[in-house]
Coordinates of C-alpha atoms and ligand atoms in Angstrom, one line a residue:
Chain K
M19 CA -16.7 -23.0 -41.0
T20 CA -16.6 -19.3 -40.5
H21 CA -13.7 -16.9 -40.0
L22 CA -12.9 -14.1 -37.7
T23 CA -11.3 -11.2 -39.4
N24 CA -9.3 -8.2 -38.5
L25 CA -8.0 -9.1 -35.0
T26 CA -5.3 -7.1 -33.3
L27 CA -3.1 -9.0 -30.8
K28 CA -1.3 -7.0 -28.2
I29 CA 1.3 -9.4 -27.0
W30 CA 3.9 -9.0 -24.3
R31 CA 7.4 -9.3 -25.7
Q32 CA 10.4 -9.7 -23.4
S33 CA 13.7 -11.0 -24.7
G34 CA 14.8 -12.5 -21.4
P35 CA 14.5 -12.5 -17.6
D36 CA 16.4 -9.3 -17.3
D37 CA 14.7 -7.4 -20.1
G38 CA 12.1 -4.8 -19.2
G39 CA 9.6 -6.0 -21.8
H40 CA 6.9 -4.2 -23.7
F41 CA 3.7 -4.8 -25.6
E42 CA 3.7 -5.2 -29.3
S43 CA 0.7 -5.2 -31.6
Y44 CA 0.2 -7.8 -34.4
K45 CA -2.5 -8.0 -37.0
V46 CA -4.3 -11.3 -37.7
D47 CA -6.3 -10.6 -40.8
E48 CA -8.2 -13.9 -40.9
I49 CA -8.5 -17.0 -38.6
S50 CA -10.9 -19.9 -38.5
D51 CA -13.3 -19.8 -35.6
E52 CA -12.4 -23.5 -35.1
A53 CA -8.8 -22.7 -34.4
S54 CA -7.8 -22.8 -30.8
F55 CA -6.2 -19.8 -29.3
L56 CA -2.8 -21.4 -29.4
E57 CA -3.3 -22.4 -33.0
M58 CA -3.9 -18.8 -33.8
L59 CA -0.6 -18.0 -32.2
D60 CA 1.0 -20.7 -34.3
V61 CA -0.4 -19.1 -37.4
L62 CA 1.0 -15.7 -36.3
N63 CA 4.4 -17.3 -35.4
E64 CA 4.6 -18.9 -38.8
R65 CA 4.1 -15.6 -40.4
L66 CA 6.6 -13.9 -38.1
I67 CA 9.2 -16.6 -39.0
N68 CA 8.6 -16.2 -42.7
E69 CA 9.1 -12.5 -42.3
G70 CA 12.4 -13.1 -40.6
Q71 CA 11.1 -12.0 -37.2
E72 CA 11.4 -13.8 -33.9
A73 CA 8.4 -16.0 -33.0
V74 CA 6.4 -15.3 -29.9
V75 CA 7.5 -17.8 -27.2
F76 CA 4.7 -19.4 -25.2
D77 CA 4.3 -22.6 -23.2
H78 CA 2.2 -25.5 -24.5
D79 CA 2.4 -29.2 -24.6
C80 CA -0.6 -31.6 -24.7
R81 CA -3.1 -29.1 -26.1
E82 CA -5.9 -31.2 -24.7
G83 CA -6.2 -29.6 -21.3
I84 CA -4.5 -32.2 -19.2
C85 CA -0.8 -31.3 -18.8
G86 CA -1.0 -27.8 -17.4
T87 CA 1.7 -26.4 -19.6
C88 CA -0.2 -23.7 -21.3
S89 CA -0.9 -20.4 -19.6
L90 CA -1.6 -16.8 -20.7
M91 CA -3.5 -13.9 -19.3
I92 CA -6.0 -13.1 -22.1
D93 CA -7.8 -9.7 -21.8
G94 CA -7.0 -9.7 -18.0
V95 CA -8.3 -13.2 -17.3
A96 CA -6.2 -16.2 -16.7
H97 CA -6.8 -18.8 -19.5
G98 CA -9.1 -16.4 -21.2
P99 CA -12.9 -15.8 -21.1
Q100 CA -14.2 -19.3 -21.0
R101 CA -14.7 -20.7 -17.5
G102 CA -13.2 -24.1 -16.6
T103 CA -11.1 -24.1 -19.7
A104 CA -7.3 -24.1 -20.3
T105 CA -6.0 -21.8 -22.9
C106 CA -5.2 -24.7 -25.2
Q107 CA -8.9 -25.7 -25.2
L108 CA -10.1 -22.1 -25.8
H109 CA -11.4 -21.6 -29.3
M110 CA -11.5 -18.5 -31.4
R111 CA -15.3 -18.8 -31.7
K112 CA -15.3 -17.3 -28.1
F113 CA -14.1 -14.1 -29.7
T114 CA -15.5 -11.7 -32.3
S115 CA -14.0 -10.0 -35.3
N116 CA -12.5 -6.5 -35.2
V117 CA -11.3 -6.6 -31.6
E118 CA -8.0 -6.2 -29.8
I119 CA -6.9 -9.1 -27.6
V120 CA -4.3 -8.4 -25.0
V121 CA -2.0 -11.3 -24.1
E122 CA 0.3 -11.2 -21.1
P123 CA 2.3 -13.8 -19.2
W124 CA 1.5 -14.9 -15.7
R125 CA 2.8 -12.4 -13.3
A126 CA 4.1 -13.5 -9.9
T127 CA 7.4 -13.2 -8.2
G128 CA 7.4 -17.0 -7.9
F129 CA 7.0 -17.4 -11.7
P130 CA 9.8 -15.4 -13.3
I131 CA 9.5 -14.7 -17.0
I132 CA 11.9 -16.7 -19.1
K133 CA 10.9 -15.1 -22.4
D134 CA 7.9 -13.4 -23.9
L135 CA 4.9 -15.3 -22.5
M136 CA 6.8 -18.2 -21.0
T137 CA 7.3 -18.4 -17.2
D138 CA 9.3 -20.7 -15.0
R139 CA 6.7 -22.5 -12.8
A140 CA 9.2 -24.7 -11.1
A141 CA 8.2 -23.3 -7.7
L142 CA 5.1 -25.5 -7.9
D143 CA 7.3 -28.5 -8.3
R144 CA 9.2 -27.5 -5.2
I145 CA 5.9 -27.5 -3.3
V146 CA 5.0 -31.0 -4.5
E147 CA 8.5 -32.3 -3.6
A148 CA 8.0 -31.0 -0.1
G149 CA 5.1 -33.5 0.6
G150 CA 3.0 -34.4 -2.5
Y151 CA 3.8 -38.1 -2.3
I152 CA 2.8 -41.1 -0.3
T153 CA 4.8 -44.0 1.2
A154 CA 4.0 -47.2 -0.7
P155 CA 5.4 -50.7 -0.2
T156 CA 7.7 -51.8 -3.0
G157 CA 7.3 -55.2 -4.4
G158 CA 4.3 -56.7 -6.3
A159 CA 1.6 -54.3 -7.3
P160 CA -1.3 -54.6 -4.9
D161 CA -4.8 -55.3 -6.0
A162 CA -6.6 -52.1 -7.0
N163 CA -9.5 -52.5 -4.5
L164 CA -7.4 -53.7 -1.5
I165 CA -8.1 -50.5 0.4
P166 CA -11.8 -49.5 0.5
V167 CA -12.5 -45.8 0.1
A168 CA -15.9 -44.3 0.8
K169 CA -17.5 -43.0 -2.4
P170 CA -17.9 -39.4 -1.3
V171 CA -14.3 -39.3 -0.1
A172 CA -13.0 -40.8 -3.3
D173 CA -15.0 -38.2 -5.3
A174 CA -13.7 -35.3 -3.2
A175 CA -10.1 -36.5 -3.5
M176 CA -10.5 -37.0 -7.3
D177 CA -11.9 -33.5 -7.6
A178 CA -8.8 -32.1 -6.0
A179 CA -6.6 -34.5 -8.0
E180 CA -7.9 -32.8 -11.2
C181 CA -5.3 -30.0 -10.6
I182 CA -3.0 -29.9 -13.6
G183 CA -0.6 -27.5 -12.0
C184 CA -0.8 -24.7 -14.6
G185 CA -0.5 -21.9 -12.0
A186 CA -3.7 -20.0 -13.2
C187 CA -4.7 -19.7 -9.5
V188 CA -1.5 -17.8 -8.7
A189 CA -1.8 -15.7 -11.9
A190 CA -5.4 -14.8 -11.1
C191 CA -5.0 -14.1 -7.4
P192 CA -4.7 -10.4 -6.6
N193 CA -2.2 -11.5 -3.9
G194 CA -0.2 -13.9 -6.1
A195 CA -1.0 -16.8 -3.7
A196 CA -0.7 -20.5 -4.6
N197 CA -3.2 -21.6 -1.9
L198 CA -5.6 -23.3 -4.4
F199 CA -2.8 -25.3 -6.0
T200 CA -1.3 -26.3 -2.7
G201 CA -4.7 -26.9 -1.2
A202 CA -5.6 -29.2 -4.1
K203 CA -2.4 -31.2 -3.7
I204 CA -2.8 -31.6 0.0
T205 CA -6.5 -32.4 -0.1
H206 CA -6.0 -35.0 -2.8
L207 CA -3.7 -37.0 -0.6
N208 CA -5.0 -36.1 2.9
L209 CA -8.5 -37.3 2.2
L210 CA -7.4 -40.8 1.1
P211 CA -6.4 -43.6 3.4
Q212 CA -3.1 -44.0 1.4
G213 CA -2.2 -40.5 2.4
Q214 CA -2.6 -40.7 6.1
A215 CA 0.9 -41.7 7.1
E216 CA 2.3 -38.4 6.0
R217 CA -0.9 -36.3 6.4
F218 CA 0.5 -33.8 8.9
S219 CA 4.1 -33.7 7.8
R220 CA 2.7 -33.1 4.3
A221 CA 0.5 -30.2 5.4
E222 CA 3.2 -28.4 7.3
A223 CA 6.0 -28.9 4.8
M224 CA 3.9 -28.0 1.7
V225 CA 2.4 -24.9 3.2
E226 CA 5.7 -23.7 4.4
K227 CA 7.4 -24.4 1.0
M228 CA 4.5 -22.5 -0.7
E229 CA 5.1 -19.5 1.5
E230 CA 8.7 -19.2 0.4
Y231 CA 7.5 -18.3 -3.1
F232 CA 3.9 -17.0 -3.0
G233 CA 1.5 -14.6 -1.4
S234 CA -1.3 -15.2 1.1
C235 CA -5.0 -15.9 0.7
T236 CA -7.7 -13.2 1.2
N237 CA -10.5 -15.4 0.0
H238 CA -11.3 -13.4 -3.1
G239 CA -12.2 -16.6 -5.0
E240 CA -10.4 -15.5 -8.2
C241 CA -8.4 -18.7 -8.2
E242 CA -11.5 -20.9 -8.3
A243 CA -12.9 -18.8 -11.2
A244 CA -9.7 -19.1 -13.1
C245 CA -9.0 -22.8 -12.5
P246 CA -9.3 -24.7 -15.8
K247 CA -10.5 -27.7 -13.7
S248 CA -12.9 -25.5 -11.5
I249 CA -11.3 -26.8 -8.3
S250 CA -13.2 -25.4 -5.3
I251 CA -11.7 -23.1 -2.7
D252 CA -13.0 -25.8 -0.2
V253 CA -9.5 -27.3 -0.6
I254 CA -8.0 -24.1 0.9
A255 CA -10.2 -24.4 4.0
L256 CA -9.1 -28.1 4.4
M257 CA -5.5 -27.1 4.0
N258 CA -5.8 -24.4 6.6
A259 CA -7.4 -26.8 9.0
D260 CA -4.8 -29.5 8.4
Y261 CA -2.0 -27.0 8.7
L262 CA -3.1 -25.9 12.2
K263 CA -3.5 -29.5 13.3
S264 CA -0.1 -30.3 11.9
K265 CA 1.5 -27.5 13.9
I266 CA 0.1 -29.1 17.0
K267 CA 0.5 -32.8 16.2
N268 CA 4.0 -32.5 14.6
R269 CA 5.2 -30.9 17.8
K270 CA 3.8 -33.7 19.8
S271 CA 5.4 -36.4 17.6
L272 CA 8.7 -34.4 17.7
S273 CA 8.7 -34.4 21.5
R274 CA 8.5 -38.2 21.5
T275 CA 11.7 -38.7 19.5
Chain N
M25 CA 12.2 -5.6 -13.0
A26 CA 14.6 -8.5 -13.1
Q27 CA 13.4 -11.6 -11.4
A28 CA 15.8 -14.4 -10.7
I29 CA 15.2 -17.7 -12.4
Q30 CA 15.3 -20.3 -9.8
T31 CA 18.0 -22.9 -10.0
R32 CA 16.6 -26.3 -9.7
G33 CA 17.9 -27.9 -6.5
P34 CA 18.3 -31.6 -6.0
V35 CA 15.0 -33.5 -5.8
T36 CA 14.6 -34.4 -2.2
G37 CA 11.8 -35.3 0.1
S38 CA 12.3 -32.3 2.3
A39 CA 9.4 -33.3 4.6
A40 CA 11.9 -35.8 6.0
G41 CA 14.7 -33.3 6.2
P42 CA 16.7 -32.2 9.2
K43 CA 14.7 -31.3 12.2
K44 CA 14.1 -27.7 12.8
R45 CA 14.3 -26.2 16.2
R46 CA 10.8 -25.1 17.0
K47 CA 9.8 -21.7 18.4
F48 CA 7.1 -21.3 20.9
F49 CA 3.9 -22.6 19.3
L50 CA 1.9 -19.4 18.8
I51 CA 5.0 -17.5 17.6
D52 CA 5.8 -20.3 15.2
L53 CA 2.3 -20.3 13.9
Y54 CA 2.0 -16.5 13.6
S55 CA 5.3 -16.4 11.6
T56 CA 3.5 -18.0 8.7
A57 CA 0.9 -16.4 6.4
V58 CA -1.7 -19.1 7.1
G59 CA -1.1 -18.5 10.8
K60 CA -1.5 -14.8 10.3
K61 CA -4.9 -15.5 8.7
Y62 CA -5.9 -17.5 11.8
A63 CA -4.9 -14.4 13.9
M64 CA -6.9 -12.2 11.5
A65 CA -9.9 -14.4 11.8
I66 CA -9.8 -14.9 15.5
S67 CA -9.2 -11.2 16.3
G68 CA -11.9 -10.4 13.7
I69 CA -14.4 -12.7 15.5
A70 CA -13.5 -11.0 18.8
L71 CA -14.1 -7.6 17.3
M72 CA -17.3 -8.8 15.7
G73 CA -18.5 -9.9 19.2
Y74 CA -17.7 -6.5 20.5
V75 CA -19.4 -4.7 17.7
I76 CA -22.6 -6.6 18.0
A77 CA -22.7 -6.3 21.8
H78 CA -22.0 -2.6 21.5
A79 CA -24.8 -2.1 18.9
I80 CA -27.4 -4.1 20.9
G81 CA -26.4 -2.2 24.1
N82 CA -26.9 1.1 22.4
L83 CA -30.4 0.2 21.4
K84 CA -31.3 1.4 25.0
M85 CA -31.0 4.9 23.6
Y86 CA -34.5 4.3 22.4
L87 CA -35.7 3.6 26.0
G88 CA -34.6 7.0 27.2
P89 CA -31.7 8.6 29.2
E90 CA -32.3 6.6 32.4
D91 CA -32.0 3.2 30.7
I92 CA -28.9 3.9 28.7
N93 CA -27.1 5.7 31.5
H94 CA -28.0 2.9 33.8
Y95 CA -26.6 0.5 31.3
A96 CA -23.4 2.5 31.1
E97 CA -23.1 2.3 34.9
F98 CA -23.8 -1.4 34.8
L99 CA -20.8 -1.9 32.5
R100 CA -18.6 -0.2 35.1
E101 CA -20.0 -2.4 37.8
L102 CA -19.7 -5.7 36.0
L103 CA -19.0 -8.5 38.6
V104 CA -19.1 -6.1 41.5
P105 CA -18.5 -7.0 44.3
L106 CA -16.5 -10.0 43.1
A107 CA -14.3 -7.5 41.3
P108 CA -13.8 -3.8 42.2
R109 CA -15.7 -1.3 40.1
T110 CA -14.5 -0.8 36.5
V111 CA -12.0 -3.6 36.8
V112 CA -13.9 -6.0 34.5
L113 CA -14.6 -3.2 32.1
W114 CA -10.9 -2.5 31.9
I115 CA -10.0 -6.1 31.3
L116 CA -12.5 -6.2 28.4
R117 CA -11.0 -2.9 27.1
I118 CA -7.5 -4.2 27.2
G119 CA -8.5 -7.5 25.6
L120 CA -10.3 -5.5 22.8
L121 CA -7.3 -3.3 22.3
L122 CA -5.0 -6.3 22.0
M123 CA -7.3 -7.9 19.5
A124 CA -7.4 -4.7 17.4
I125 CA -3.6 -4.5 17.5
L126 CA -3.2 -8.1 16.5
H127 CA -5.7 -7.6 13.7
I128 CA -3.9 -4.6 12.3
H129 CA -0.5 -6.1 12.7
A130 CA -1.5 -9.2 10.9
A131 CA -3.1 -7.1 8.1
Y132 CA 0.1 -5.2 7.8
G133 CA 2.2 -8.3 7.6
L134 CA 0.0 -10.0 5.0
T135 CA 0.0 -6.9 2.9
L136 CA 3.8 -6.9 2.8
I137 CA 3.8 -10.6 1.9
N138 CA 1.3 -10.0 -0.9
R139 CA 3.2 -7.0 -2.3
K140 CA 6.3 -9.1 -2.5
A141 CA 4.5 -12.0 -4.2
R142 CA 3.8 -9.9 -7.3
S143 CA 6.8 -7.5 -7.6
V144 CA 6.0 -6.8 -11.2
K145 CA 2.3 -5.9 -11.7
Y146 CA 0.1 -6.8 -14.6
Q147 CA 0.8 -4.3 -17.3
S148 CA -2.7 -4.6 -18.9
P149 CA -6.0 -4.1 -17.0
R150 CA -7.2 -7.1 -15.0
D151 CA -10.8 -8.3 -15.5
Y152 CA -11.8 -9.7 -12.1
Q153 CA -14.3 -12.5 -12.2
V154 CA -15.6 -12.8 -8.7
A155 CA -13.5 -10.7 -6.3
N156 CA -15.9 -8.0 -5.1
F157 CA -15.6 -4.4 -4.0
A158 CA -15.6 -5.5 -0.3
S159 CA -12.8 -8.1 -0.7
R160 CA -10.6 -5.8 -2.7
T161 CA -10.9 -2.8 -0.3
M162 CA -10.3 -4.6 3.0
R163 CA -7.2 -2.5 3.7
W164 CA -8.9 0.8 2.9
S165 CA -12.1 0.0 4.8
G166 CA -9.9 -1.2 7.7
I167 CA -8.0 2.1 7.8
I168 CA -11.2 4.1 7.6
I169 CA -12.6 2.1 10.5
L170 CA -9.5 2.7 12.6
L171 CA -9.6 6.5 12.0
F172 CA -13.3 6.4 12.8
V173 CA -12.7 4.5 16.1
L174 CA -10.2 7.2 17.1
W175 CA -12.7 9.9 16.4
H176 CA -15.5 7.9 18.2
L177 CA -13.3 7.6 21.3
A178 CA -12.4 11.3 21.2
D179 CA -16.1 12.1 20.8
L180 CA -17.9 9.9 23.3
T181 CA -15.3 8.4 25.6
W182 CA -12.7 11.0 26.2
G183 CA -15.1 13.8 25.2
F184 CA -12.7 16.4 23.8
A185 CA -14.2 16.2 20.4
N186 CA -17.7 16.2 21.9
A187 CA -17.7 19.8 23.0
V188 CA -16.4 21.1 19.6
G189 CA -19.1 22.9 17.8
T190 CA -21.7 22.3 20.5
D191 CA -23.1 24.7 23.1
G192 CA -22.5 22.4 26.0
T193 CA -19.6 20.5 27.3
F194 CA -19.0 16.8 27.7
H195 CA -20.7 15.3 30.7
R196 CA -19.0 12.1 31.9
G197 CA -21.8 9.7 32.9
D198 CA -24.4 11.3 30.7
A199 CA -24.0 9.0 27.7
Y200 CA -27.5 9.9 26.4
G201 CA -26.9 13.6 26.4
N202 CA -23.4 13.3 24.9
V203 CA -24.7 11.2 22.0
V204 CA -27.6 13.6 21.2
R205 CA -25.3 16.6 21.5
S206 CA -22.8 15.0 19.1
F207 CA -25.3 13.8 16.5
N208 CA -27.1 17.2 16.4
R209 CA -24.0 18.3 14.5
V210 CA -24.9 17.3 10.9
P211 CA -21.4 16.7 9.6
V212 CA -20.7 14.4 12.6
A213 CA -23.9 12.5 12.0
I214 CA -23.0 12.0 8.4
L215 CA -19.5 10.8 9.5
Y216 CA -21.1 8.2 11.7
I217 CA -23.4 7.0 8.9
V218 CA -20.6 6.8 6.3
A219 CA -18.1 5.1 8.7
N220 CA -20.7 2.4 9.7
I221 CA -21.5 1.7 6.1
V222 CA -17.8 1.2 5.6
L223 CA -17.7 -1.1 8.6
G224 CA -20.6 -3.0 7.0
I225 CA -18.6 -3.4 3.8
H226 CA -15.6 -4.7 5.7
L227 CA -17.8 -7.2 7.5
F228 CA -19.6 -8.3 4.3
H229 CA -16.3 -9.9 3.2
G230 CA -14.7 -10.5 6.6
A231 CA -17.6 -12.4 8.2
W232 CA -17.6 -14.7 5.2
S233 CA -13.8 -15.0 4.8
L234 CA -13.2 -16.0 8.4
F235 CA -14.9 -19.4 7.8
Q236 CA -12.3 -20.2 5.1
S237 CA -9.4 -18.9 7.2
M238 CA -10.5 -20.9 10.2
G239 CA -10.9 -24.0 8.0
W240 CA -14.6 -24.1 8.8
N241 CA -15.9 -25.7 5.6
N242 CA -18.6 -28.3 5.5
P243 CA -21.1 -29.1 2.8
R244 CA -23.8 -29.1 5.6
F245 CA -23.4 -25.4 6.4
N246 CA -21.4 -23.9 3.5
K247 CA -24.5 -22.4 1.9
W248 CA -25.2 -20.4 5.1
R249 CA -21.8 -18.7 5.3
R250 CA -22.6 -16.0 2.7
G251 CA -26.0 -15.4 4.3
F252 CA -24.5 -15.1 7.8
A253 CA -22.0 -12.5 6.7
T254 CA -24.6 -10.5 4.7
G255 CA -27.0 -10.7 7.6
F256 CA -24.4 -9.8 10.3
A257 CA -23.1 -6.8 8.3
T258 CA -26.6 -5.6 7.6
L259 CA -27.7 -5.9 11.2
I260 CA -24.7 -3.8 12.4
V261 CA -25.2 -1.1 9.8
V262 CA -28.9 -0.8 10.4
I263 CA -28.6 -0.6 14.2
N264 CA -25.6 1.8 14.2
V265 CA -26.8 4.0 11.4
S266 CA -30.3 4.3 13.1
F267 CA -28.8 6.4 16.0
P268 CA -27.6 9.5 14.0
I269 CA -30.7 9.3 11.8
A270 CA -33.0 9.2 14.9
V271 CA -31.2 12.2 16.5
L272 CA -31.4 14.2 13.2
A273 CA -35.0 13.3 12.8
G274 CA -35.8 14.4 16.4
I275 CA -37.0 10.9 17.4
V276 CA -34.2 10.8 20.0
S277 CA -33.6 14.2 21.7
T278 CA -32.8 15.7 25.1
Ligands
HEM19 C1 -9.0 -1.3 13.0 C2 -8.9 -1.2 11.8 C3 -9.0 -2.5 10.9 C4 -8.1 -2.8 9.9 C5 -6.8 -2.1 9.5 C6 -8.6 -4.1 9.3 C7 -8.0 -4.7 8.2 C8 -8.4 -5.9 7.7 C9 -7.8 -6.6 6.6 C10 -6.7 -6.0 5.7 C11 -8.4 -7.8 6.4 C12 -8.1 -8.8 5.3 C13 -6.8 -9.5 5.6 C14 -6.5 -10.5 4.4 O1 -7.2 -11.4 4.3 O2 -5.5 -10.3 3.8 C15 -9.4 -7.9 7.5 C16 -10.2 -9.0 7.7 C17 -11.2 -9.0 8.6 N1 -11.6 -8.0 9.5 FE1 -10.7 -6.3 9.7 N2 -9.7 -4.5 10.0 C18 -10.0 -3.5 10.9 C19 -11.1 -3.5 11.8 C20 -12.0 -4.6 11.9 C21 -13.2 -4.6 12.8 C22 -13.6 -3.4 13.7 C23 -13.8 -5.8 12.6 C24 -15.0 -6.4 13.3 C25 -16.0 -5.7 13.8 C26 -13.0 -6.5 11.7 C27 -13.3 -7.8 11.2 C28 -12.7 -8.5 10.3 C29 -12.9 -9.9 9.9 C30 -13.9 -10.8 10.5 C31 -12.0 -10.2 8.9 C32 -11.8 -11.6 8.2 C33 -10.7 -12.4 8.7 C34 -10.4 -13.5 7.7 O3 -10.4 -13.3 6.5 O4 -10.2 -14.6 8.2 N3 -12.0 -5.8 11.2 N4 -9.3 -6.8 8.2
FES20 S1 -1.2 -27.5 -23.2 FE1 -1.6 -29.1 -21.8 S2 -3.1 -28.2 -20.6 FE2 -3.0 -26.7 -22.2

């Protein structure tokens, strides 16, 4: 096990939503290269607490890349320098000694800062509530293989379903758009037979809820590069297509009622 | 700086919420960001169609004054005698103008939406991973193209910028001579070259981006989309830039 030495962390400190905030530099003299980025912050926080200072607030939960709670803009890249990796799975061996590492919270109007590096990402939940569900019969659990799904379709739906809802796509997007997130949620259900009943009400409602909070897509592709699950921007094209269809079809079904 | 923390509303399935009264379909669609991107892409495709037709038509410069001037006359006489002279040309011009207005209006609207979506900027430098120069300068390349188009019209359509700095005056109907006279002014030739390279940069991103905006995504042809955009942009730049160079080099002259 080797160690990194002499790191400078330039971390965004902000006491609350209404504070202007500022960067503050902290020295980390020595840290194991096997530590994760968040563990390094833990070590720093322990020291700060011992010194009677306030710990740096940051979001984390599972620390195994599946819950989507961690975040952080590390040296200007969402989730840091390693592709397809959430911050909690990023290890210090990806860095070198004697460097400065800049850590900033996600920045988007839809993600207001609660404190320091912690942001409120509830807007993503609002989008899911608008249509990220299916209608299922209650009663006895059906057999798993009752509804056949073609393998390529199942694979594509599962790729989209990998989204952990961390918001890195919004953070990375120069426009602060949530199209990759919403596209993934829509694609996941719209490809599967179980999702067909609400396919078009879902597309319309989720896109319009998304637009209440976030920007628009210029197809830069930054979201795909930042996504810890490497979800493809293909899901955005599918969302666009289904949104247009929904605008036509939903009018038709409306005129029948 | 202050951003409001959202209060969590009741958890409801809003897809089944109260029925909205719907606006006219196209207005309803255009009022959304995804709809504006459709408008962007469709008007972009129309402008691309114009740009390629314009470039190919202009290649007749290389066949000599009779050919290009005859072609210019042909455009005025499209569908004659079914339609009176210049009527079809005017319909095309108005359509083109509407497309340009739509394109610019949508770009403006999307820019405002995007500004609002990140009201507090990143305070440390971003390290972009894949966004390229073309995609990040669409607004600027677009504005340069707009200014260039205005100059281009003043120069070769209306003609008042054509006479400036030349010995002769603008001759309506002598497209060939007007072009040669204009491009013999070195700064003007350079302006045309630079502006068309900027157009190429705009198209390098736009002609790829439109597939995503239109929802045209299929594993069968996805790998061709980048090549199409690069090829289209290159073709436009090569053809359009060749004219000022040919005039400066004396290959095309009066
Ligand atoms: C007149 C001045 C122009 C302005 C101000 C302008 C501006 C823009 C902007 C800002 C975008 C990106 C919008 C976004 O995704 O947020 C864009 C996209 C595009 N532009 Fe232009 N543009 C202009 C002229 C042109 C011309 C002359 C052409 C074609 C020859 C063209 C073709 C395209 C295409 C194909 C796209 C892609 C649309 C999409 O992403 O779906 N533009 N334009
Ligand atoms: S903490 Fe759960 S994904 Fe990083």
